[in-house]
XYZ file of C-alpha atoms in Angstrom:
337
model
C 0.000 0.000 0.000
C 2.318 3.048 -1.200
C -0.505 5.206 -1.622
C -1.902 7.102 1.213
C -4.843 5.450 3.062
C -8.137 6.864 1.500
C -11.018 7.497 4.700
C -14.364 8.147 4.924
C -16.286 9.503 7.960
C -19.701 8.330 8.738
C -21.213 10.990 11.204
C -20.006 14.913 11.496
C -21.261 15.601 14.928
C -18.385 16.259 17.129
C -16.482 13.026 17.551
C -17.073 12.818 13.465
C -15.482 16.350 13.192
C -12.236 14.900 15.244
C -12.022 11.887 13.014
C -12.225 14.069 10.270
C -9.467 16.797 11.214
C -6.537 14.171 12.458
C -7.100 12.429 9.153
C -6.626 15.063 7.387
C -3.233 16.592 9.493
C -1.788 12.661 8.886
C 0.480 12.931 6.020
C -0.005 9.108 5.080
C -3.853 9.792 4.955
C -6.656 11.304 2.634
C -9.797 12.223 3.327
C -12.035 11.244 0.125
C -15.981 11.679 1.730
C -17.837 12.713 4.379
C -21.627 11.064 5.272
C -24.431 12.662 7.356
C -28.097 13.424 7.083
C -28.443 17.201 6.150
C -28.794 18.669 9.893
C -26.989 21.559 11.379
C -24.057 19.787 12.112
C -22.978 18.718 8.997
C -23.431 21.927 7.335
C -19.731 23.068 8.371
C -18.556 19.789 7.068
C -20.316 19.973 3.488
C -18.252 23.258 2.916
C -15.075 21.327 2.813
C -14.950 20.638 -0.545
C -14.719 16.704 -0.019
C -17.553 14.853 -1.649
C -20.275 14.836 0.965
C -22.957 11.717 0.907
C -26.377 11.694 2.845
C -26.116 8.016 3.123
C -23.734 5.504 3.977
C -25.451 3.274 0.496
C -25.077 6.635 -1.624
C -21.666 6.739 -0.677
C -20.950 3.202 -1.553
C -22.666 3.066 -4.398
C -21.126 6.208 -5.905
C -17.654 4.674 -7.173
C -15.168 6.518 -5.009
C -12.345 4.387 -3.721
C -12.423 3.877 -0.146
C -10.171 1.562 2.089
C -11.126 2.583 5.401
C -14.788 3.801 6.272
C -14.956 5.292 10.028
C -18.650 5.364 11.730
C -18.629 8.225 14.601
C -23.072 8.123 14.221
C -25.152 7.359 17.241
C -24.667 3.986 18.782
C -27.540 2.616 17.491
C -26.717 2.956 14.404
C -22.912 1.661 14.537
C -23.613 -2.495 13.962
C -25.813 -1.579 10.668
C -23.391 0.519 9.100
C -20.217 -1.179 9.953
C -21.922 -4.216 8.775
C -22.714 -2.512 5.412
C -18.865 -1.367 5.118
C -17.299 -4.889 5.953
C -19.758 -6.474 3.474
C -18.216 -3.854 0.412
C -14.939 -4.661 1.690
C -14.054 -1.731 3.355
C -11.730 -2.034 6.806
C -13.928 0.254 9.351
C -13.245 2.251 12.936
C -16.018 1.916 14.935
C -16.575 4.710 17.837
C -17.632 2.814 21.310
C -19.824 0.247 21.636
C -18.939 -1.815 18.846
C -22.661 -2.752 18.797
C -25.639 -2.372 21.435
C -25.767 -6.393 22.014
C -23.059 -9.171 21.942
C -25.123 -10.513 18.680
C -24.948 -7.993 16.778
C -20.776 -7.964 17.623
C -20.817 -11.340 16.879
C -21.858 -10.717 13.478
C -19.817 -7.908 12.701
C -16.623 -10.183 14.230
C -17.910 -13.245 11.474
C -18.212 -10.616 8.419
C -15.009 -9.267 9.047
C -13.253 -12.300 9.031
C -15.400 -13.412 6.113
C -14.363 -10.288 4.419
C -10.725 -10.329 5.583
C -10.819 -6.582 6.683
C -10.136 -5.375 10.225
C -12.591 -3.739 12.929
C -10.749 -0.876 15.001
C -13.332 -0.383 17.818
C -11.752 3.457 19.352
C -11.010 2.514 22.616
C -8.705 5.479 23.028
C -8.542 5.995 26.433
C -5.482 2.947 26.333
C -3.600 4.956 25.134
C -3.552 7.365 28.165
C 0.179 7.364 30.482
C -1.413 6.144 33.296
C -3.305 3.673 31.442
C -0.499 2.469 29.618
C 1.738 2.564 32.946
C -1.262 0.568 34.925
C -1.208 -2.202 32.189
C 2.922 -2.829 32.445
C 2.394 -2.464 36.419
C 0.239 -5.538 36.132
C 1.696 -7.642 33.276
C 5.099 -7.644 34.661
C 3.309 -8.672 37.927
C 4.426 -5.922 40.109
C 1.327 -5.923 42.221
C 1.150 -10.294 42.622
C -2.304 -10.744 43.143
C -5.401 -8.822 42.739
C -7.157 -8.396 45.642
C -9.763 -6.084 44.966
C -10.944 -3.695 42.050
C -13.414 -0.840 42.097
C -14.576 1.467 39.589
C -16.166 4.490 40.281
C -17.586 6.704 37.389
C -19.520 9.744 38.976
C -20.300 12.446 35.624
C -22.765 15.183 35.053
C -25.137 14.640 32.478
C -28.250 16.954 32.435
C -30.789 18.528 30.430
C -27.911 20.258 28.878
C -26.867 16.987 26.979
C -30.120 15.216 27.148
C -31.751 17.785 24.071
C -35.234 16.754 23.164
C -33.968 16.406 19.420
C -30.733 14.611 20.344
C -30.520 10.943 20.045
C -28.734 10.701 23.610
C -30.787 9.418 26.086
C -33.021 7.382 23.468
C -32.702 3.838 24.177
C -32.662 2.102 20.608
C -29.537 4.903 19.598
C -28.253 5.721 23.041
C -28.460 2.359 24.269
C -28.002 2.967 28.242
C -25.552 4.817 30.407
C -22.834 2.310 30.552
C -22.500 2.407 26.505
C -22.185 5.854 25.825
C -20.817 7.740 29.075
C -18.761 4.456 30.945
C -18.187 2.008 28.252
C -14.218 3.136 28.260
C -13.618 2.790 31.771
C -15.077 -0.977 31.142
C -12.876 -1.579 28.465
C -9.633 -0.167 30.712
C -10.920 -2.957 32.791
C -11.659 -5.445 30.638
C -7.941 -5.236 29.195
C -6.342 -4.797 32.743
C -7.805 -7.769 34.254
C -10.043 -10.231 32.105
C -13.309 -11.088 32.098
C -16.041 -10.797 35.387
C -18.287 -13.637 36.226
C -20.869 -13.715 39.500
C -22.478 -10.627 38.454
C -24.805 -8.359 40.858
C -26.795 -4.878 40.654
C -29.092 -2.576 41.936
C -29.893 0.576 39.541
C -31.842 3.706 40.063
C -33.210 6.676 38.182
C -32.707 9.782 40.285
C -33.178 12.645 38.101
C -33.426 11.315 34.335
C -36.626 9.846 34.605
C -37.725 13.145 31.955
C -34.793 13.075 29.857
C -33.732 9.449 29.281
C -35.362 5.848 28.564
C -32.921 4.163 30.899
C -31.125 4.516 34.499
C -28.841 6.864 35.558
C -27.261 5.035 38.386
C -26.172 1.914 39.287
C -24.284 -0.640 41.701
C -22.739 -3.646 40.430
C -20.646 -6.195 42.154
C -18.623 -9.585 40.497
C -15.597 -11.402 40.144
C -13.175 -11.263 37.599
C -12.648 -15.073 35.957
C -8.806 -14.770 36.729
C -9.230 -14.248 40.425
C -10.127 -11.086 42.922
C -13.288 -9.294 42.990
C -14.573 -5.971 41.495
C -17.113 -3.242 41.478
C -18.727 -0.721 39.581
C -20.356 2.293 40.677
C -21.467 5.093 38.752
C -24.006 7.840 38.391
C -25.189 10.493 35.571
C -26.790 12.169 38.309
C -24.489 14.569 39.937
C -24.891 18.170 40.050
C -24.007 20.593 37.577
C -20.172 18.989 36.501
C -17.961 15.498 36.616
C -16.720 14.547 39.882
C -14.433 11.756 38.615
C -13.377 8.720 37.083
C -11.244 6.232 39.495
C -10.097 3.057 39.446
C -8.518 1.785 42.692
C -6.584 -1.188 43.024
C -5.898 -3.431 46.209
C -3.334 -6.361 45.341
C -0.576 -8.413 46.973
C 2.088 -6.383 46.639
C 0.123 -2.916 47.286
C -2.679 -0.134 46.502
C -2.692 1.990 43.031
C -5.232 4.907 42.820
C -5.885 6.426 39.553
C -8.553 9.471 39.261
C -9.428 12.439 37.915
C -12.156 13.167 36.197
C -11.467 10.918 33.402
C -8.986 8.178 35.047
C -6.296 10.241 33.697
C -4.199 11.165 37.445
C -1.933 8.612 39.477
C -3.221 9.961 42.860
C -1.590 6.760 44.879
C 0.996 4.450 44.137
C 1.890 2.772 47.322
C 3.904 -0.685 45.899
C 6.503 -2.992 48.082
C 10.268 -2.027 46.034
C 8.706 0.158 43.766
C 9.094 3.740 42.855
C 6.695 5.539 40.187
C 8.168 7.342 37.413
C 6.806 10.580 36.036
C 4.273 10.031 33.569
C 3.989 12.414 30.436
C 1.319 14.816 30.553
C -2.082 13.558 29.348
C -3.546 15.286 26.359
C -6.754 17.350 26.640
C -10.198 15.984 26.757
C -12.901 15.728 23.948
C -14.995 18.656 23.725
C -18.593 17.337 22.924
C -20.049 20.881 22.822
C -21.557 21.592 25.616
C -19.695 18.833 27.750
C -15.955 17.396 28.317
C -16.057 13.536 27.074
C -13.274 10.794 27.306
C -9.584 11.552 26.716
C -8.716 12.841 23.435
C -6.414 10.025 21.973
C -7.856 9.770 18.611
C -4.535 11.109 17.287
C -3.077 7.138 18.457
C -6.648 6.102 17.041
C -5.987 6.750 13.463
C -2.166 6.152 13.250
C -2.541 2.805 14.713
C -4.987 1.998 11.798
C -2.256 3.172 9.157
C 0.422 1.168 11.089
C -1.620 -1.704 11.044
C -2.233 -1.831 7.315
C 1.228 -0.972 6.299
C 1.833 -4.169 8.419
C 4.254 -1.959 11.067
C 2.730 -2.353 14.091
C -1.016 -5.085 15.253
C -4.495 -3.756 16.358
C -4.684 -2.310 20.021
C -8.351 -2.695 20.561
C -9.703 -5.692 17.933
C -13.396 -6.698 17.803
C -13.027 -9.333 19.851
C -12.282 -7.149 22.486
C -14.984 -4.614 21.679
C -17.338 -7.552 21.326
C -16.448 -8.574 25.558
C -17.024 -4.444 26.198
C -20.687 -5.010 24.685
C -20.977 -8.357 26.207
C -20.102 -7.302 29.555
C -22.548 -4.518 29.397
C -25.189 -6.381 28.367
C -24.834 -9.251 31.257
C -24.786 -6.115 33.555
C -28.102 -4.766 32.129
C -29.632 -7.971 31.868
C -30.022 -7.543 36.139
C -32.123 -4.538 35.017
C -34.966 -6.743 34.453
């Protein structure tokens, strides 16, 4: 592949915007078309002077050679069109969840392989210091064994991101709070420590019950299938801004704290022979309008899907892993019932 690597964007909202613009500033890349129903936010977009589609089928259909086609839509609308890209034989990026149920992943995991094209689900908060220093802290077995693990995910979402016309909040493109607001801080640990098993919960809807279709809090308790135990916590529900995103960590061989408001501080680091380095500073955070989102890594995103097709480097989050994010999710919710 000498040429550069021709992308398409699926969905100019905000995170399509930031797909958009580091493709474009990465010299082995080209932009060749943009997709998105005629709204507001895609008005910007259309000026660009790349061919603009208002359908992912007009786009296919319309002869332009693609390799990679990335889908930054609503959730529910992610298995659908990735499906439709795999099946042309496009590679695709796929903004979190991969799908809004483990069958759906499943059959975007089968055409892929079918197809022989790759699914990068953008998991980019791995790419983080202290996400990256967390994951050699416990490969190289500096902790021994996990004890204990709990997540805490405490954010502000209110009427200001719950719009009437937006589809956040709307349970068939939304999908639930753990998809679109918490899914990453699954996925951290997911890829830290394995699958969970023994799963309990206990949800509540404080204050959403006018603005979403689904809970805003919720409790959850398990074990993780290699050993130690773990627990979840999070809320939508608190006042006005984020209060943080944590992760601490109770092992062997000491206690690691990492918070902020999007997991993105060291705040403890308390291991037997061990002294912490100084991490690089983390990049700024998504700007979703209105509201701060996850940690802007999409930079890492996109040049790990050019490394991977010029065969220099493998995947960092494959579908099989964003198929266990969905799957975990969905055991979680299934306690909803």
């Amino acid at each position: 592949m000498s040429e550069k690597i021709k992308f398409a964007v699926v969905g100019c909202g905000h995170i399509g915007k930031r797909h958009a613009e580091i493709i474009s500033r990465n010299i082995e890349c080209e932009l060749v078309a943009l997709v998105d129903v005629k709204d507001k936010s895609a008005l910007e977009m259309e000026s660009l002077n790349i061919p603009f589609f208002t359908s992912l089928d007009e786009l296919l259909s319309s002869g332009i050679d693609v390799d990679v086609i990335n889908i930054a839509s609503p959730n529910g609308f992610h298995f659908e069109q990735a499906y439709k890209a795999l099946s042309a034989g496009k590679h695709v990026v796929v903004e979190k969840p991969l799908a809004l149920n483990k069958q759906d992943a499943e059959k975007l995991v089968y055409q892929a392989l079918q197809k022989h094209k790759y699914i990068f689900v953008v998991m980019q908060n791995r790419y983080s210091p202290p996400s990256v220093w967390i994951k050699e802290m416990i490969e190289s077995k500096m902790l021994g064994e996990i004890y204990m693990v709990q997540l805490n995910c405490y954010w502000n979402r209110d009427n200001r991101y719950y719009k009437p016309e937006s589809w956040h909040g709307k349970l068939d493109l939304d999908g639930g709070t753990l998809f679109t607001q918490f899914s990453h801080f699954i996925d951290i640990m997911y890829w830290l420590f394995g699958d969970i098993t023994n799963i309990n919960g206990k949800f509540a809807d404080f204050n959403h019950k006018n603005l979403t279709d689904f809970e805003d809090s919720g409790f959850v308790s398990f074990d993780f299938v290699n050993g130690g135990m773990g627990a979840l916590n999070y809320s939508t529900s608190v006042w006005n801004q984020n209060l943080e995103s944590s992760m601490t960590i109770i092992a062997e061989n000491g206690a690691v704290k990492i918070g902020g408001q999007y997991m993105d501080k060291v705040e403890v680091c308390n291991v037997k022979n061990y002294i912490m380095p100084e991490l690089s500073p983390i990049n700024l955070v998504n700007d979703y309008g209105a509201y701060k989102g996850s940690v802007a890594n999409h930079d890492y995103v996109i040049e790990n899907v050019v490394d991977v097709l010029r065969e220099r480097n493998t995947i960092t989050t494959n579908a099989l892993e964003g198929l266990k994010v969905v799957d975990i999710i969905e055991r979680i919710y299934a306690l909803r019932k």
